[in-house]
Coordinates of C-alpha atoms in Angstrom, one line a residue:
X1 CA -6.3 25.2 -0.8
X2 CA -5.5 23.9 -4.2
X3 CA -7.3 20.6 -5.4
X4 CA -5.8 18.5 -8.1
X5 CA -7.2 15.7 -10.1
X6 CA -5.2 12.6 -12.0
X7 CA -7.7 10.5 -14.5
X8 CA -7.6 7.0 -15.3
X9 CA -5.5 7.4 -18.1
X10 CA -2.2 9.1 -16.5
X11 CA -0.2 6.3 -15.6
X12 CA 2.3 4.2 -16.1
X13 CA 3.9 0.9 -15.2
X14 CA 7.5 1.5 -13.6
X15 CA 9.4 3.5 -10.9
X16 CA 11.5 6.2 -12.8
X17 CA 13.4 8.9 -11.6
X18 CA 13.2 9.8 -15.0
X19 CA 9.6 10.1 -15.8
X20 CA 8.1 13.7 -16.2
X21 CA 5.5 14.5 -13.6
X22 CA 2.0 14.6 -14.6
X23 CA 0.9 17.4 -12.1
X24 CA 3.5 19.8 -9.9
X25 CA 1.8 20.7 -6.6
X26 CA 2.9 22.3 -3.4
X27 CA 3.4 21.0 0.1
X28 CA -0.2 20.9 1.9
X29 CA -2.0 20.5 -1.3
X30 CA -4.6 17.9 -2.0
X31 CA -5.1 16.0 -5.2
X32 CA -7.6 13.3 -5.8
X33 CA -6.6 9.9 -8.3
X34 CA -9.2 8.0 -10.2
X35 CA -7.4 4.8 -10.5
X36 CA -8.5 1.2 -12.7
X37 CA -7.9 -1.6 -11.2
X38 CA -4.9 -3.6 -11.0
X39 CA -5.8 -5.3 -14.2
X40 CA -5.9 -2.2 -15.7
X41 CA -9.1 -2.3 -16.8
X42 CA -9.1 -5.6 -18.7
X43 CA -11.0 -7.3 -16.0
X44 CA -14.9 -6.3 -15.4
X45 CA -17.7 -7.4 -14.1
X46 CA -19.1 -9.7 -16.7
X47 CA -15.3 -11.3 -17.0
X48 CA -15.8 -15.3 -16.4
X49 CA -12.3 -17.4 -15.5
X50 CA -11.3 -17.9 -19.1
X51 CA -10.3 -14.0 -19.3
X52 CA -7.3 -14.5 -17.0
X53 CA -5.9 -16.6 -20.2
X54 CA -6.1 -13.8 -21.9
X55 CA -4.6 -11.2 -19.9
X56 CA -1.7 -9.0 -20.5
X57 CA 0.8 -9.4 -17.4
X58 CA 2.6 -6.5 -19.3
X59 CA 0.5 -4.1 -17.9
X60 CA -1.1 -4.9 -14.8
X61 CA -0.3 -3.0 -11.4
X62 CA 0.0 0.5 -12.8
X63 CA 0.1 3.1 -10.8
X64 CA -1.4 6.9 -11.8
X65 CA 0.9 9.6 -11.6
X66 CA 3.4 10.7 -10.8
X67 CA 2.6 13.8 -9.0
X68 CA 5.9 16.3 -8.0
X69 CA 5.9 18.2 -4.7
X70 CA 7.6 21.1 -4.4
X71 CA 10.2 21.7 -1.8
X72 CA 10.7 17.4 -1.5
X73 CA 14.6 16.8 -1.7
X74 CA 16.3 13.6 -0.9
X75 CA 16.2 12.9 2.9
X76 CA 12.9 14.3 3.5
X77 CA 9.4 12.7 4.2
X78 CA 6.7 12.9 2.3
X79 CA 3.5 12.5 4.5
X80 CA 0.7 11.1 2.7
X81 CA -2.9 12.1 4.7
X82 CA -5.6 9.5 3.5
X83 CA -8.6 12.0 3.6
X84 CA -11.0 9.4 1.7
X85 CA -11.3 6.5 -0.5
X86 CA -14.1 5.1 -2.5
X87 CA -14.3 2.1 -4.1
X88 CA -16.6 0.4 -7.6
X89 CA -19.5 -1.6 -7.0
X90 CA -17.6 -4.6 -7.7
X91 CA -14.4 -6.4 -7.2
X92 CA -12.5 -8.9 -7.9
X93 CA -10.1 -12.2 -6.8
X94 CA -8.1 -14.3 -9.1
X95 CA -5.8 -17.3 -8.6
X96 CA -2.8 -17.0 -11.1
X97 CA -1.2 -20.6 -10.7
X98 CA 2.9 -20.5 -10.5
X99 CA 2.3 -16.9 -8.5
X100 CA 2.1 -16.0 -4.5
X101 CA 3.4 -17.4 -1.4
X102 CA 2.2 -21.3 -1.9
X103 CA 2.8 -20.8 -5.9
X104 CA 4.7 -24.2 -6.2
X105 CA 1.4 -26.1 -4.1
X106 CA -1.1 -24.7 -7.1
X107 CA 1.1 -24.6 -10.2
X108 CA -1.0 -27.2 -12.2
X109 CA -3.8 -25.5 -11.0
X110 CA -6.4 -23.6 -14.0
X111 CA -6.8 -19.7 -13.2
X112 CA -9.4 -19.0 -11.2
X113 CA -11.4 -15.9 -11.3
X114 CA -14.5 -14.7 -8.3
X115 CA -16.6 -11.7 -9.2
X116 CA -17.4 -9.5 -6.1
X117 CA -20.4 -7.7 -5.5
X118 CA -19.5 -4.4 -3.0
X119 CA -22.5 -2.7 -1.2
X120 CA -21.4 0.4 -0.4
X121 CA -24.1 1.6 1.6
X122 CA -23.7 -1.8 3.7
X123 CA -19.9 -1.7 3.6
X124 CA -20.1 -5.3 2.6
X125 CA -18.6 -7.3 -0.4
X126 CA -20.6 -10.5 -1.3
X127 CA -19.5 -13.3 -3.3
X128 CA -22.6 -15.7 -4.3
X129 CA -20.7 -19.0 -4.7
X130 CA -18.6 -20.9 -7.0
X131 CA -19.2 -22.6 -10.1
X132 CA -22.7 -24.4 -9.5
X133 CA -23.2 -22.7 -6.6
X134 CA -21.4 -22.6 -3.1
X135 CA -21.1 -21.0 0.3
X136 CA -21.6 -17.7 -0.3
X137 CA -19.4 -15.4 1.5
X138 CA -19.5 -11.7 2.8
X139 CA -16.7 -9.6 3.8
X140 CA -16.6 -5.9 5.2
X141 CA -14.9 -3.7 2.7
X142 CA -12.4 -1.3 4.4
X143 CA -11.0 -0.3 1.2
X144 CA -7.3 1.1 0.6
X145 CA -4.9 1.5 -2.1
X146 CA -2.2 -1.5 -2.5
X147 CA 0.4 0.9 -4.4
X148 CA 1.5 3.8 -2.6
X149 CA 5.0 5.5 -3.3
X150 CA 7.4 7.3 -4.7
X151 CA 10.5 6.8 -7.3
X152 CA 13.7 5.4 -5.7
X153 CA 17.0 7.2 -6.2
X154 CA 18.5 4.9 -8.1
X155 CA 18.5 4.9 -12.3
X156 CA 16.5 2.4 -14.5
X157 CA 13.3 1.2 -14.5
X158 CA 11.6 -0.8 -11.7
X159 CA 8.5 -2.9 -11.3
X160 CA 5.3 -1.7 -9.9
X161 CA 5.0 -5.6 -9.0
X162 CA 7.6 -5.7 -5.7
X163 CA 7.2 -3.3 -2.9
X164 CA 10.6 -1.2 -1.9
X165 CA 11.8 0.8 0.6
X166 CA 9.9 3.8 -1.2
X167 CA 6.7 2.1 -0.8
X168 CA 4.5 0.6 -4.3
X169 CA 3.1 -2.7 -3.7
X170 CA 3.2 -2.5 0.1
X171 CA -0.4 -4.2 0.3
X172 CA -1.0 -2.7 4.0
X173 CA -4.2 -3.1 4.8
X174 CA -3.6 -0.4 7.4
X175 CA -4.0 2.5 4.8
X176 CA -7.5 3.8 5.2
X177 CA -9.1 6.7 5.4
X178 CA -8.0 8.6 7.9
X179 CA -4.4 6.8 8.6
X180 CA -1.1 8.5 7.3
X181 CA 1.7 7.3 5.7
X182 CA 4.9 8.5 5.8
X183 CA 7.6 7.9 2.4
X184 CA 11.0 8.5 2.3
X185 CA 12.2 10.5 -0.6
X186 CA 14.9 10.0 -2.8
X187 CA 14.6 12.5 -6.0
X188 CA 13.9 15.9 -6.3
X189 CA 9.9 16.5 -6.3
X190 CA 9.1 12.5 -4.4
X191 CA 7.5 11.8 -7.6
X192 CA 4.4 10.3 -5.9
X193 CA 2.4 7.5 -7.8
X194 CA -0.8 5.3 -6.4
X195 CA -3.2 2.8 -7.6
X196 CA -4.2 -1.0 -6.9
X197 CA -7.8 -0.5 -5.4
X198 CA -8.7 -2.6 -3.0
X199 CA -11.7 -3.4 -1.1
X200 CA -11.0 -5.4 1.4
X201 CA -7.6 -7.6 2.0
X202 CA -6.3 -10.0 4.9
X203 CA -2.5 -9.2 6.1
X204 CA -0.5 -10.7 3.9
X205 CA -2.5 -11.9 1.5
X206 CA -4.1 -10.6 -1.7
X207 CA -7.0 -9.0 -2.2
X208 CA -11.0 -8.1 -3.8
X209 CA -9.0 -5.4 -6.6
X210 CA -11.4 -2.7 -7.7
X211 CA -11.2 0.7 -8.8
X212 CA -11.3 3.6 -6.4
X213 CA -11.5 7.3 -6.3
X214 CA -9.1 8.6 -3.4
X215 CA -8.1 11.6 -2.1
X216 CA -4.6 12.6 -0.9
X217 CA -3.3 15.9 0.7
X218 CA 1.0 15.8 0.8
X219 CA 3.1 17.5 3.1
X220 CA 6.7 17.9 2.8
X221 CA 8.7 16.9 6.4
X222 CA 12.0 18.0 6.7
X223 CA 12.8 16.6 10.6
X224 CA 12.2 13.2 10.1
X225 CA 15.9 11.3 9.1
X226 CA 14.8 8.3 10.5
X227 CA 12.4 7.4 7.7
X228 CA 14.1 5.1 5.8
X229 CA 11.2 2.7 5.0
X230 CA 7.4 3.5 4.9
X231 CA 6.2 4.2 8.3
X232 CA 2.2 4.8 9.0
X233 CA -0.2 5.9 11.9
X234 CA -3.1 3.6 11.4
X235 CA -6.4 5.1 12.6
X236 CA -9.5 4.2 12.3
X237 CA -9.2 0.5 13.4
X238 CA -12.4 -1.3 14.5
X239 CA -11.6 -2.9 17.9
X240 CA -8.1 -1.7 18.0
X241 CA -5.7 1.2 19.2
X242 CA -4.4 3.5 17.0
X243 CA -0.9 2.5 15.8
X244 CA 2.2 3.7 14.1
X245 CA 4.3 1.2 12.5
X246 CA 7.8 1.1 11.2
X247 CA 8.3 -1.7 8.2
X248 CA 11.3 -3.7 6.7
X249 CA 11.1 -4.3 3.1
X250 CA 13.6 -7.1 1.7
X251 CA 13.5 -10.4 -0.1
X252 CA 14.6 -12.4 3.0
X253 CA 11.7 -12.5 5.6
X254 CA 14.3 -12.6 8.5
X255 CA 16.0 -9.0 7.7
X256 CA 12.8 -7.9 6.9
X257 CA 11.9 -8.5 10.5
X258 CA 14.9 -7.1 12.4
X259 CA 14.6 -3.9 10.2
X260 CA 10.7 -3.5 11.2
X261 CA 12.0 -3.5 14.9
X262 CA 15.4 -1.4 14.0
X263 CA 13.5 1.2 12.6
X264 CA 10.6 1.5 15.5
X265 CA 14.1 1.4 18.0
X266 CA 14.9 4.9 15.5
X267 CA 11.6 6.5 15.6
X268 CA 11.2 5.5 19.7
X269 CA 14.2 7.3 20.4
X270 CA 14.0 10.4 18.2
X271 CA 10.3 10.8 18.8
X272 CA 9.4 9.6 22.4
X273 CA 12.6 10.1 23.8
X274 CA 13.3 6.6 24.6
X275 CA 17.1 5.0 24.7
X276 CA 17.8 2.7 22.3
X277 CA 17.6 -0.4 25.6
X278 CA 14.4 1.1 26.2
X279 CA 13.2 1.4 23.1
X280 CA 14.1 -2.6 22.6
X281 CA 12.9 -3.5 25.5
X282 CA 9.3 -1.6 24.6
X283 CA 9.0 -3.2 21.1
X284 CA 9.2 -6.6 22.5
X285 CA 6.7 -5.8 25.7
X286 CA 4.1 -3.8 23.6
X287 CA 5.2 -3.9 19.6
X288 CA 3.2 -6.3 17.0
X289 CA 5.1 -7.8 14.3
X290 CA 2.8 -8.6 11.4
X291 CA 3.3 -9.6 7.6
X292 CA 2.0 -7.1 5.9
X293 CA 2.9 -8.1 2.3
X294 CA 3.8 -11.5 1.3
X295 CA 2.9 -12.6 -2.1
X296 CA 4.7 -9.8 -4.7
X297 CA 8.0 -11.1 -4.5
X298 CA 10.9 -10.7 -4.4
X299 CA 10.2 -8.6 -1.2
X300 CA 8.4 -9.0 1.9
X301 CA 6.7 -6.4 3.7
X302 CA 7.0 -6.8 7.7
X303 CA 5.2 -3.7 10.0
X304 CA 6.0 -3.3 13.5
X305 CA 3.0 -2.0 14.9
X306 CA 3.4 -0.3 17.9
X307 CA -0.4 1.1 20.1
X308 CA 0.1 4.2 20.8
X309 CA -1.9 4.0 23.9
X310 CA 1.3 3.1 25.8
X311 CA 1.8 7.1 25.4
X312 CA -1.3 8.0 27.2
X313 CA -0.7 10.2 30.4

């Protein structure tokens, strides 16, 4: 089997229909990304608060790629198999005042920057305190990447920023090693992009960004008609069952939800065999509604997660 690399520098910062791929690879191949960081490199681990002044918004949250898959047509599936995922030995967190979900309550606020220290071997990131020292803080890294998808069918050029129903900025924490997630295609060839390393990240919420090396093998899935957001099968949960989850992607919170639960009704009944009452009556008896992406407006990401232990014989 056939594995592909995309460096660091093959990237770019929009969805495009339009773009030409940067590697054409078949169905069941494998190809590994070396991705920056979602600063694209203009953060490091020497930076100190006064850099966020400095940044270039124009070109953060690029994604590497895009990679075209033979055989993917509009209405298929792409199936993404997260075979492994390593991040840098550091990370980082910034506060960008007039941005995320309580943007208004820190808009006078001075950009804040923390410098993560990430023990691979311990599977911890550290962070030693704040200015003149502080509580320092460790968190287990169970790293994934943020920006996962594919271009949408429709024409122009669309920000890496916002997560859509073809994935990007989906922020689901959910994406380790070992989980899958499932895209639906819109353009000839997917046109699959990634980046936005992260090393650890709270639902919702935002994140310790680092780079990361991960590893992908695609598979083209012509059966699935009911993937009309990203879906994935979480594994690899500490304390937890394994779980597939439907999402809702849209800028009002409330149709977000109903489509989460809509589209677990879709795969209940074309997977499990479940009527649709059924199906509605399992999603509220068994189902977990979580925000999955809150901050990268204007879209929410909602997942319903659903065990799949209720399956077991």
């Amino acid at each position: 089997m056939s594995i592909h690399t995309v460096h660091r520098s093959q990237n770019h910062l929009a969805w495009d229909k339009t773009l030409a791929p940067i590697l054409n690879i078949q169905s069941g191949e494998t190809v590994t990304f070396d991705c920056l960081d979602a600063s694209n490199g203009q953060i490091t681990p020497t930076s100190l608060p006064a850099s966020l002044a400095t940044l270039d918004f124009t070109t953060l949250d690029q994604v590497s790629g895009p990679v075209h898959i033979a055989s993917a047509l509009p209405g298929d599936t792409l199936q993404v198999d997260v075979l492994s995922i390593e991040t840098a030995e550091w990370g980082w967190t910034g506060l960008f005042p007039g941005f995320g979900l309580l943007q208004d309550e820190f808009a006078g606020d001075t950009p804040a920057l923390r410098i993560w220290k990430i023990d691979r071997e311990s599977g911890l990131a550290v962070w030693e305190g704040g200015e003149g020292g502080g509580t320092a803080l460790k968190v287990t890294v169970r790293p994934f990447c943020g920006e996962m998808g594919v271009a949408r069918g429709l024409e122009g050029k669309w920000s890496t920023i916002p997560p859509y129903n073809t994935g990007g900025n989906v922020d689901t924490r959910y994406l380790t090693a070992g989980s899958t997630l499932y895209l639906p295609v819109e353009v000839e060839g997917a046109l699959f992009s990634c980046g936005d390393g992260h090393a650890a990240q709270g639902d919702g919420g935002t994140a310790i960004e680092t780079p990361v090396k991960v590893s992908l093998r695609f598979t083209v899935l012509k059966n699935k008609p009911y993937t009309k957001t990203p879906h994935f099968h979480a594994r690899n949960l500490p304390a937890e069952n394994e779980y597939y989850t439907t999402t809702g992607v849209d800028p009002d919170l409330k149709e977000a939800t109903r489509a989460a639960v809509r589209h677990m009704i879709e795969f209940l009944v074309a997977e499990k065999g479940l009527s649709r009452v059924d199906a509605y009556m399992l999603c509220s008896v068994a189902g977990d509604l979580r925000l999955h992406e809150v901050v990268d407006m204007p879209n929410y990401v909602v997942g319903m997660m659903m065990p799949l232990s209720v399956f077991a014989s």
